[in-house]
PDB file of C-alpha atoms in Angstrom:
ATOM      1  CA  MET Q   1    -152.744 -11.580  37.101  1.00  0.00           C
ATOM      2  CA  ASP Q   2    -151.393  -9.111  34.587  1.00  0.00           C
ATOM      3  CA  HIS Q   3    -148.250  -7.207  35.582  1.00  0.00           C
ATOM      4  CA  ALA Q   4    -145.910  -5.205  33.388  1.00  0.00           C
ATOM      5  CA  LEU Q   5    -142.333  -6.444  33.646  1.00  0.00           C
ATOM      6  CA  ARG Q   6    -141.262  -3.099  35.100  1.00  0.00           C
ATOM      7  CA  SER Q   7    -143.687  -3.514  38.014  1.00  0.00           C
ATOM      8  CA  ILE Q   8    -142.130  -6.811  39.182  1.00  0.00           C
ATOM      9  CA  SER Q   9    -139.798  -6.260  42.117  1.00  0.00           C
ATOM     10  CA  TYR Q  10    -139.046  -9.830  43.264  1.00  0.00           C
ATOM     11  CA  ILE Q  11    -139.089 -13.329  41.806  1.00  0.00           C
ATOM     12  CA  ALA Q  12    -137.885 -16.549  43.414  1.00  0.00           C
ATOM     13  CA  ASP Q  13    -138.275 -20.265  43.038  1.00  0.00           C
ATOM     14  CA  ILE Q  14    -138.183 -22.303  46.220  1.00  0.00           C
ATOM     15  CA  GLY Q  15    -138.570 -25.973  45.462  1.00  0.00           C
ATOM     16  CA  ASP Q  16    -141.913 -26.334  43.663  1.00  0.00           C
ATOM     17  CA  VAL Q  17    -143.010 -22.791  44.570  1.00  0.00           C
ATOM     18  CA  VAL Q  18    -142.642 -19.573  42.563  1.00  0.00           C
ATOM     19  CA  VAL Q  19    -142.973 -16.287  44.452  1.00  0.00           C
ATOM     20  CA  LEU Q  20    -143.566 -13.083  42.507  1.00  0.00           C
ATOM     21  CA  MET Q  21    -143.996  -9.621  44.013  1.00  0.00           C
ATOM     22  CA  ALA Q  22    -145.124  -6.616  41.988  1.00  0.00           C
ATOM     23  CA  ARG Q  23    -146.046  -3.007  42.616  1.00  0.00           C
ATOM     24  CA  ARG Q  24    -149.758  -2.492  42.258  1.00  0.00           C
ATOM     25  CA  MET Q  25    -150.770   0.483  40.183  1.00  0.00           C
ATOM     26  CA  PRO Q  26    -153.378   2.897  41.610  1.00  0.00           C
ATOM     27  CA  GLN Q  27    -156.954   2.174  40.542  1.00  0.00           C
ATOM     28  CA  GLY Q  28    -158.435   4.961  38.414  1.00  0.00           C
ATOM     29  CA  SER Q  29    -157.967   8.657  39.043  1.00  0.00           C
ATOM     30  CA  SER Q  30    -159.529  10.624  41.826  1.00  0.00           C
ATOM     31  CA  THR Q  31    -160.638  14.227  41.566  1.00  0.00           C
ATOM     32  CA  SER Q  32    -160.960  14.490  45.329  1.00  0.00           C
ATOM     33  CA  SER Q  33    -158.658  16.942  47.054  1.00  0.00           C
ATOM     34  CA  ASP Q  34    -159.012  15.192  50.399  1.00  0.00           C
ATOM     35  CA  GLU Q  35    -155.444  15.201  51.762  1.00  0.00           C
ATOM     36  CA  GLU Q  36    -155.830  11.839  53.536  1.00  0.00           C
ATOM     37  CA  GLU Q  37    -157.107  10.144  50.369  1.00  0.00           C
ATOM     38  CA  LEU Q  38    -154.233  11.585  48.320  1.00  0.00           C
ATOM     39  CA  GLU Q  39    -151.702  10.311  50.874  1.00  0.00           C
ATOM     40  CA  ILE Q  40    -153.227   6.821  50.737  1.00  0.00           C
ATOM     41  CA  ARG Q  41    -152.982   6.838  46.927  1.00  0.00           C
ATOM     42  CA  ARG Q  42    -149.277   7.781  47.112  1.00  0.00           C
ATOM     43  CA  THR Q  43    -148.485   4.909  49.463  1.00  0.00           C
ATOM     44  CA  PRO Q  44    -146.783   2.106  47.499  1.00  0.00           C
ATOM     45  CA  ARG Q  45    -148.812  -1.090  47.270  1.00  0.00           C
ATOM     46  CA  VAL Q  46    -147.334  -4.508  46.598  1.00  0.00           C
ATOM     47  CA  VAL Q  47    -149.108  -7.684  45.611  1.00  0.00           C
ATOM     48  CA  CYS Q  48    -147.555 -11.104  46.210  1.00  0.00           C
ATOM     49  CA  HIS Q  49    -148.379 -14.172  44.122  1.00  0.00           C
ATOM     50  CA  VAL Q  50    -147.366 -17.680  45.153  1.00  0.00           C
ATOM     51  CA  PHE Q  51    -147.643 -20.493  42.610  1.00  0.00           C
ATOM     52  CA  GLU Q  52    -146.980 -24.183  43.025  1.00  0.00           C
ATOM     53  CA  SER Q  53    -145.559 -25.966  39.997  1.00  0.00           C
ATOM     54  CA  GLU Q  54    -143.151 -28.772  39.217  1.00  0.00           C
ATOM     55  CA  GLU Q  55    -141.610 -26.324  36.726  1.00  0.00           C
ATOM     56  CA  ALA Q  56    -141.017 -23.523  39.261  1.00  0.00           C
ATOM     57  CA  SER Q  57    -137.335 -23.220  38.355  1.00  0.00           C
ATOM     58  CA  PHE Q  58    -138.139 -22.981  34.634  1.00  0.00           C
ATOM     59  CA  ILE Q  59    -140.797 -20.315  35.277  1.00  0.00           C
ATOM     60  CA  ALA Q  60    -138.407 -18.196  37.370  1.00  0.00           C
ATOM     61  CA  GLN Q  61    -135.664 -18.663  34.765  1.00  0.00           C
ATOM     62  CA  SER Q  62    -138.021 -17.519  31.983  1.00  0.00           C
ATOM     63  CA  ILE Q  63    -138.941 -14.367  33.888  1.00  0.00           C
ATOM     64  CA  GLY Q  64    -135.248 -13.741  34.579  1.00  0.00           C
ATOM     65  CA  GLN Q  65    -134.485 -14.049  30.877  1.00  0.00           C
ATOM     66  CA  ALA Q  66    -137.272 -11.559  30.114  1.00  0.00           C
ATOM     67  CA  PHE Q  67    -135.563  -9.117  32.500  1.00  0.00           C
ATOM     68  CA  GLN Q  68    -132.263  -9.712  30.701  1.00  0.00           C
ATOM     69  CA  VAL Q  69    -133.811  -9.014  27.278  1.00  0.00           C
ATOM     70  CA  ALA Q  70    -135.478  -5.832  28.585  1.00  0.00           C
ATOM     71  CA  TYR Q  71    -132.174  -4.672  30.106  1.00  0.00           C
ATOM     72  CA  VAL Q  72    -130.253  -5.279  26.869  1.00  0.00           C
ATOM     73  CA  GLU Q  73    -132.900  -3.324  24.948  1.00  0.00           C
ATOM     74  CA  PHE Q  74    -132.630  -0.500  27.484  1.00  0.00           C
ATOM     75  CA  LEU Q  75    -128.839  -0.405  27.047  1.00  0.00           C
ATOM     76  CA  ARG Q  76    -129.107  -0.386  23.260  1.00  0.00           C
ATOM     77  CA  ALA Q  77    -131.748   2.352  23.331  1.00  0.00           C
ATOM     78  CA  ASN Q  78    -129.298   4.435  25.360  1.00  0.00           C
ATOM     79  CA  GLY Q  79    -126.377   3.882  22.995  1.00  0.00           C
ATOM     80  CA  ILE Q  80    -124.577   1.119  24.909  1.00  0.00           C
ATOM     81  CA  ASP Q  81    -123.750  -1.639  22.440  1.00  0.00           C
ATOM     82  CA  ASP Q  82    -120.539  -2.833  24.117  1.00  0.00           C
ATOM     83  CA  PRO Q  83    -120.537  -6.671  24.126  1.00  0.00           C
ATOM     84  CA  ALA Q  84    -118.788  -6.604  27.525  1.00  0.00           C
ATOM     85  CA  TYR Q  85    -121.971  -5.083  28.984  1.00  0.00           C
ATOM     86  CA  LEU Q  86    -124.155  -7.610  27.208  1.00  0.00           C
ATOM     87  CA  ARG Q  87    -122.537 -10.714  28.689  1.00  0.00           C
ATOM     88  CA  GLU Q  88    -124.530 -13.902  29.067  1.00  0.00           C
ATOM     89  CA  ILE Q  89    -126.134 -14.221  32.497  1.00  0.00           C
ATOM     90  CA  ASP Q  90    -126.903 -17.724  33.712  1.00  0.00           C
ATOM     91  CA  TYR Q  91    -130.046 -17.800  35.870  1.00  0.00           C
ATOM     92  CA  GLN Q  92    -129.731 -21.488  36.696  1.00  0.00           C
ATOM     93  CA  PHE Q  93    -128.259 -22.369  40.074  1.00  0.00           C
TER      94      PHE Q  93
END
């Protein structure tokens, strides 16, 4: 499993289970002009991974923190350095 952070659309920890859903990128490029094939390639695909671990909460928290870091970097890259926007988010419930 190798997914870019931006492709992840859902993450949850449920007891000892971590659920992760990500958009699957199209495989290769097709030179075919077959309309049906092109429509299939445009259809969004999602892959779902389910992991069992005693550290499910920690894993989900780590991924959540990675999202937070990426978001802060996005804000800074777009000129938003206001500390009010960059507040600490607690991913522990």
